[in-house]
Coordinates of C-alpha atoms in Angstrom, one line a residue:
M1 CA 66.1 116.4 111.1
S2 CA 65.8 113.4 113.2
D3 CA 68.0 114.0 116.6
A4 CA 68.8 110.5 115.7
F5 CA 71.3 111.5 112.9
V6 CA 73.9 114.7 112.7
Q7 CA 73.5 115.9 109.4
M8 CA 78.1 116.5 107.5
S9 CA 79.2 117.6 104.8
L10 CA 82.2 115.1 102.7
D11 CA 84.5 118.0 104.0
E12 CA 83.1 117.1 107.3
A13 CA 82.9 114.1 107.4
R14 CA 86.6 113.7 105.7
D15 CA 88.2 116.0 108.6
F16 CA 86.5 114.2 111.2
A17 CA 87.5 110.6 109.9
R18 CA 90.8 112.5 109.6
N19 CA 90.9 113.7 113.0
V20 CA 90.3 110.5 114.6
L21 CA 92.8 108.7 113.3
A22 CA 95.6 111.4 113.7
R23 CA 94.4 111.3 117.1
H24 CA 94.9 107.7 117.8
G25 CA 98.4 107.9 116.4
L26 CA 98.3 106.8 112.8
K27 CA 100.5 108.7 110.7
P28 CA 100.0 111.9 107.7
P29 CA 101.2 109.3 105.2
H30 CA 98.3 107.0 105.9
V31 CA 95.8 109.5 107.1
D32 CA 94.2 110.5 103.8
P33 CA 93.7 107.9 102.1
V34 CA 92.6 105.3 105.0
A35 CA 90.2 108.5 105.6
E36 CA 89.2 108.5 101.9
T37 CA 88.1 105.3 101.7
M38 CA 86.0 105.4 105.0
V39 CA 84.5 108.9 103.4
A40 CA 83.9 106.8 100.3
G41 CA 81.5 104.0 101.7
E42 CA 80.1 106.8 103.4
R43 CA 79.3 108.8 100.5
D44 CA 77.7 105.9 98.8
G45 CA 75.7 104.6 101.2
C46 CA 77.4 101.8 102.3
A47 CA 76.9 102.4 106.0
S48 CA 79.0 99.7 107.2
H49 CA 82.0 100.5 105.2
G50 CA 81.6 104.1 106.1
L51 CA 82.8 106.1 109.5
Y52 CA 81.6 102.7 111.8
R53 CA 85.1 102.0 110.3
L54 CA 86.7 104.4 112.2
L55 CA 85.5 102.0 115.7
V56 CA 87.5 99.5 113.9
C57 CA 90.7 101.8 113.3
V58 CA 91.2 103.3 116.4
H59 CA 90.8 99.9 118.0
T60 CA 93.2 98.7 115.7
L61 CA 95.7 101.3 116.5
K62 CA 94.7 100.7 119.9
A63 CA 95.8 97.4 120.3
G64 CA 99.3 97.4 118.2
K65 CA 97.9 95.4 115.9
V66 CA 98.8 98.5 112.4
M67 CA 102.3 99.7 112.0
P68 CA 100.5 104.2 112.7
D69 CA 104.2 105.0 110.6
A70 CA 104.6 101.9 108.2
E71 CA 106.4 102.9 104.9
P72 CA 105.4 100.3 102.5
V73 CA 108.4 98.8 99.9
M74 CA 108.3 98.0 96.3
M75 CA 110.1 94.4 95.4
D76 CA 111.4 92.8 92.3
A77 CA 108.9 90.8 90.9
A78 CA 108.3 88.9 87.4
P79 CA 108.3 91.6 84.3
A80 CA 103.8 90.9 84.7
M81 CA 104.3 91.2 88.6
V82 CA 104.2 93.6 90.9
R83 CA 104.8 93.1 94.6
V84 CA 103.9 95.7 97.8
D85 CA 104.4 94.6 101.0
A86 CA 102.8 97.1 103.3
C87 CA 105.2 96.6 106.3
G88 CA 102.4 95.6 108.9
G89 CA 100.1 99.1 107.4
Y90 CA 97.4 99.1 106.0
A91 CA 96.5 98.4 102.9
Q92 CA 95.8 101.7 100.9
A93 CA 99.3 103.6 101.5
A94 CA 100.8 100.0 99.8
F95 CA 98.1 100.1 96.6
E96 CA 98.6 103.7 95.9
L97 CA 102.9 103.1 96.2
G98 CA 101.8 100.5 93.7
L99 CA 99.4 101.5 91.2
P100 CA 101.8 103.6 88.5
R101 CA 103.6 100.4 87.7
L102 CA 100.3 98.7 87.6
V103 CA 98.9 100.8 85.5
A104 CA 102.2 100.5 83.6
R105 CA 103.5 96.7 83.6
T106 CA 99.4 95.7 82.6
R107 CA 99.6 98.4 79.4
R108 CA 102.9 97.0 77.8
L109 CA 101.8 93.3 78.9
G110 CA 98.4 93.3 78.0
I111 CA 97.5 91.4 81.8
A112 CA 99.9 91.9 85.4
A113 CA 98.8 91.7 89.0
M114 CA 100.0 93.4 92.1
A115 CA 100.7 91.7 95.7
I116 CA 100.5 93.6 98.4
N117 CA 101.8 92.0 101.2
N118 CA 101.8 92.4 105.2
C119 CA 98.7 95.0 105.3
V120 CA 96.1 95.7 107.2
H121 CA 92.9 95.0 105.3
F122 CA 89.6 96.9 107.2
S123 CA 87.8 98.1 104.1
A124 CA 85.5 97.4 100.6
L125 CA 87.8 96.9 97.2
W126 CA 85.2 98.6 94.9
P127 CA 87.4 101.8 95.9
E128 CA 90.4 100.4 94.7
I129 CA 88.8 98.6 92.1
E130 CA 87.9 102.3 90.7
A131 CA 91.2 103.5 90.7
V132 CA 92.1 100.6 88.6
T133 CA 89.1 101.5 86.0
A134 CA 89.5 104.8 86.0
H135 CA 92.9 103.5 83.8
G136 CA 90.8 102.0 81.3
L137 CA 91.5 98.1 82.1
V138 CA 89.6 95.3 83.7
A139 CA 90.2 94.7 87.1
L140 CA 89.8 91.6 89.2
A141 CA 91.0 91.9 93.0
F142 CA 90.6 89.4 96.2
T143 CA 92.2 89.6 100.2
P144 CA 91.2 86.6 102.9
S145 CA 90.0 88.3 106.3
H146 CA 89.9 86.7 110.0
A147 CA 88.9 82.5 110.1
W148 CA 84.4 84.2 110.6
V149 CA 82.7 81.4 108.3
A150 CA 82.1 78.1 108.6
P151 CA 82.8 76.2 105.2
A152 CA 79.8 74.8 103.7
G153 CA 78.9 71.5 105.7
G154 CA 80.6 72.6 108.3
I155 CA 80.0 75.1 111.5
K156 CA 83.2 76.2 112.9
P157 CA 85.1 79.1 111.7
L158 CA 88.2 78.8 108.8
F159 CA 87.4 81.5 105.9
G160 CA 86.9 85.2 106.4
T161 CA 84.6 86.9 104.6
N162 CA 87.0 86.9 101.6
P163 CA 85.1 90.0 98.9
I164 CA 85.2 88.9 95.4
A165 CA 86.1 92.3 93.5
F166 CA 84.8 93.3 89.5
G167 CA 85.5 96.4 87.5
W168 CA 84.6 96.8 83.8
P169 CA 85.3 100.7 82.5
R170 CA 83.0 101.8 80.0
P171 CA 83.0 104.4 77.3
D172 CA 80.7 106.6 79.6
G173 CA 79.9 107.3 82.8
H174 CA 80.8 105.7 85.9
P175 CA 82.4 101.6 85.4
F176 CA 80.7 97.8 86.1
V177 CA 81.8 97.0 89.7
F178 CA 80.6 94.4 92.0
D179 CA 82.2 93.8 95.4
F180 CA 80.7 90.8 97.5
A181 CA 81.4 89.0 100.1
T182 CA 82.0 85.9 100.0
T183 CA 79.5 85.4 103.1
A184 CA 76.0 85.6 103.6
V185 CA 76.2 89.7 104.2
A186 CA 79.1 91.0 105.2
R187 CA 80.7 91.1 108.5
G188 CA 79.7 94.8 109.1
E189 CA 76.6 94.8 109.0
I190 CA 76.1 92.1 111.7
E191 CA 77.8 94.0 113.5
L192 CA 75.6 97.1 112.4
H193 CA 72.5 95.0 113.6
R194 CA 74.5 94.1 116.8
R195 CA 74.6 97.5 117.7
A196 CA 71.0 98.8 117.3
G197 CA 70.0 95.6 118.9
K198 CA 68.4 94.6 115.9
P199 CA 67.9 90.2 115.1
I200 CA 70.1 89.2 111.9
P201 CA 68.0 87.2 108.8
E202 CA 68.0 84.0 109.5
G203 CA 70.5 82.7 107.0
W204 CA 73.4 84.6 108.3
G205 CA 75.1 83.2 111.0
V206 CA 75.3 80.3 113.3
D207 CA 76.0 80.0 116.5
G208 CA 78.5 78.6 119.1
E209 CA 77.0 75.1 118.9
G210 CA 76.3 75.9 115.0
N211 CA 72.5 75.9 115.7
P212 CA 71.0 79.0 113.1
T213 CA 70.6 82.4 115.1
T214 CA 69.0 85.5 114.7
E215 CA 70.8 86.8 117.0
A216 CA 73.9 89.2 116.3
E217 CA 76.0 88.9 119.6
A218 CA 75.6 84.9 118.9
A219 CA 76.3 85.2 114.9
L220 CA 79.5 86.7 115.7
A221 CA 80.5 84.6 118.6
G222 CA 79.5 81.4 116.5
A223 CA 80.9 81.2 112.9
M224 CA 78.6 83.4 109.4
L225 CA 77.7 81.5 106.5
T226 CA 78.7 82.5 102.9
F227 CA 76.2 82.6 100.7
G228 CA 75.1 79.8 98.1
G229 CA 76.2 77.1 100.2
H230 CA 78.9 74.9 98.4
K231 CA 79.1 77.8 95.6
G232 CA 80.2 80.4 98.5
S233 CA 82.5 78.3 100.5
A234 CA 84.7 77.3 96.8
L235 CA 84.6 80.4 96.3
S236 CA 85.8 81.8 99.7
A237 CA 88.3 78.6 99.4
M238 CA 89.4 80.0 96.1
V239 CA 90.4 83.4 97.9
E240 CA 92.1 82.0 100.2
L241 CA 94.6 80.4 98.0
I242 CA 95.2 83.2 95.8
A243 CA 95.1 86.0 97.8
G244 CA 97.2 83.7 100.6
P245 CA 99.6 81.1 100.0
L246 CA 99.5 82.3 96.1
I247 CA 100.9 85.2 97.3
G248 CA 103.4 84.2 99.9
D249 CA 100.8 85.7 102.6
M250 CA 98.3 84.3 105.5
T251 CA 95.1 82.0 105.1
S252 CA 92.4 83.8 107.4
A253 CA 93.4 81.0 110.1
E254 CA 96.5 81.9 110.4
S255 CA 95.3 86.0 110.3
L256 CA 92.8 85.1 113.4
A257 CA 96.0 83.6 115.1
H258 CA 98.0 86.1 114.5
D259 CA 95.3 88.3 116.0
D260 CA 95.6 85.9 119.3
G261 CA 92.1 87.0 120.8
A262 CA 92.8 91.1 120.1
K263 CA 89.8 91.2 117.8
A264 CA 91.6 94.3 115.5
S265 CA 91.1 94.8 111.7
P266 CA 92.5 91.4 109.2
Y267 CA 96.0 91.2 108.4
G268 CA 97.2 89.1 105.4
G269 CA 97.4 89.8 101.6
E270 CA 95.9 91.0 98.8
L271 CA 96.2 90.5 95.4
V272 CA 94.8 92.8 92.0
V273 CA 94.9 91.7 88.5
A274 CA 94.0 94.0 86.1
I275 CA 94.1 93.5 82.2
D276 CA 94.1 95.9 79.6
P277 CA 90.8 95.4 76.4
A278 CA 94.1 96.9 74.0
G279 CA 96.2 93.9 74.7
F280 CA 93.8 91.1 73.1
L281 CA 92.2 93.0 70.6
G282 CA 94.7 95.9 70.1
A283 CA 93.1 98.6 68.0
A284 CA 89.8 97.0 67.5
A285 CA 89.4 97.0 71.6
A286 CA 86.9 100.4 71.2
E287 CA 84.9 98.7 68.4
H288 CA 84.2 95.2 71.3
M289 CA 83.7 97.7 74.8
Q290 CA 81.4 98.8 72.5
R291 CA 79.4 96.0 72.2
A292 CA 79.4 95.4 76.1
E293 CA 77.7 98.4 76.6
A294 CA 74.6 96.6 74.6
L295 CA 75.0 93.7 77.0
F296 CA 74.0 96.5 79.6
A297 CA 71.4 97.4 77.7
G298 CA 69.6 94.8 78.0
M299 CA 69.9 94.4 81.9
T300 CA 68.4 97.0 82.2
E301 CA 65.6 97.3 79.5
Q302 CA 64.2 94.6 81.3
G303 CA 64.1 96.4 85.1
A304 CA 67.3 95.1 86.2
R305 CA 69.8 96.7 88.4
L306 CA 73.1 96.7 87.9
P307 CA 75.6 96.2 90.6
S308 CA 76.6 98.8 92.3
Q309 CA 73.7 101.5 90.6
R310 CA 72.5 102.2 93.8
R311 CA 75.7 103.4 95.5
F312 CA 76.4 105.5 92.3
E313 CA 73.5 107.0 92.9
A314 CA 73.7 107.3 96.6
R315 CA 77.1 109.2 95.8
V316 CA 75.5 112.4 93.6
K317 CA 72.9 112.9 96.0
S318 CA 75.7 113.0 98.9
L319 CA 77.5 115.2 97.1
A320 CA 74.8 117.6 96.7
E321 CA 73.2 117.2 99.9
G322 CA 76.4 115.5 102.3
V323 CA 76.0 112.3 104.5
R324 CA 74.4 111.8 107.8
I325 CA 75.3 110.0 110.4
P326 CA 74.0 107.6 113.2
R327 CA 74.5 110.4 116.3
A328 CA 74.9 107.4 118.8
L329 CA 78.2 106.7 116.3
Y330 CA 79.1 109.9 115.7
E331 CA 78.6 110.6 119.4
D332 CA 81.4 107.6 120.4
L333 CA 83.5 108.7 118.0
R334 CA 83.7 112.2 118.8
A335 CA 85.0 111.2 122.8
S336 CA 87.5 109.0 121.3
L337 CA 88.8 112.4 120.5
D338 CA 89.0 113.5 123.7

């Protein structure tokens, strides 16, 4: 094993994450769900959403930009709506509180939505998507972030990375899931390039003058770019609207203003939509869900890779062999325990 990495079992990674979070003041109701999100990222080969995010959480806790002991509160809403006020805490505990009600209302009404308000969000959306698809429901999720991203044709940050996630339950095996930022790449990937002293590809970002750059530091100080030009930009604007003003929460620009230079994790809202196939199809749901399998087969039989396939393959390996953490990251995190 290379000295550049530290080998850990998933249980060791989980305990390590819990210890770091607790050491920096995060209270017990939040420690497990927040740690589990990072372990899931590491387990699935998503290093930018793995234990690296502990550095982000430690900084956010130190900056006082998350309530470490927040108690999320369920709020009254319309029959097909669930609202949870995270009360300034991380989104994970609020999501866990609201999920059973979201599932129950979706089962009863065919479709329902959950708004999580006043939360700090640092992670990928696919762990939440998988939690919904585990109930046999189709799922979508959206959340703004900080204003790090220039709209197509612009050079100044206005949008967040603004991920869109979708999940489709399958009768056997893993769900069909995609989760991607509306930027050319997740911000965490640029951060990892900065830490490693590696250049970034062209098209990921521009410098403070709006010029294309391959320097990670310059892109982080300037603006990230959306994928697909005006198409990604329009989708990013959609996320701003439906997970911001629509649910009474912040846009990415407002989140960055709230941050006030602390460089902590984004603060705002998240929208989760769940759909029960039986709500449309009744007893015929199983038949039509099986028809969807022909679509997936049509993709894979011609050599296409389903979204998240690589992640699921990494999961199988990690469950058996554990994970490798860059030693420099491990030492930084271990030092934070002193």
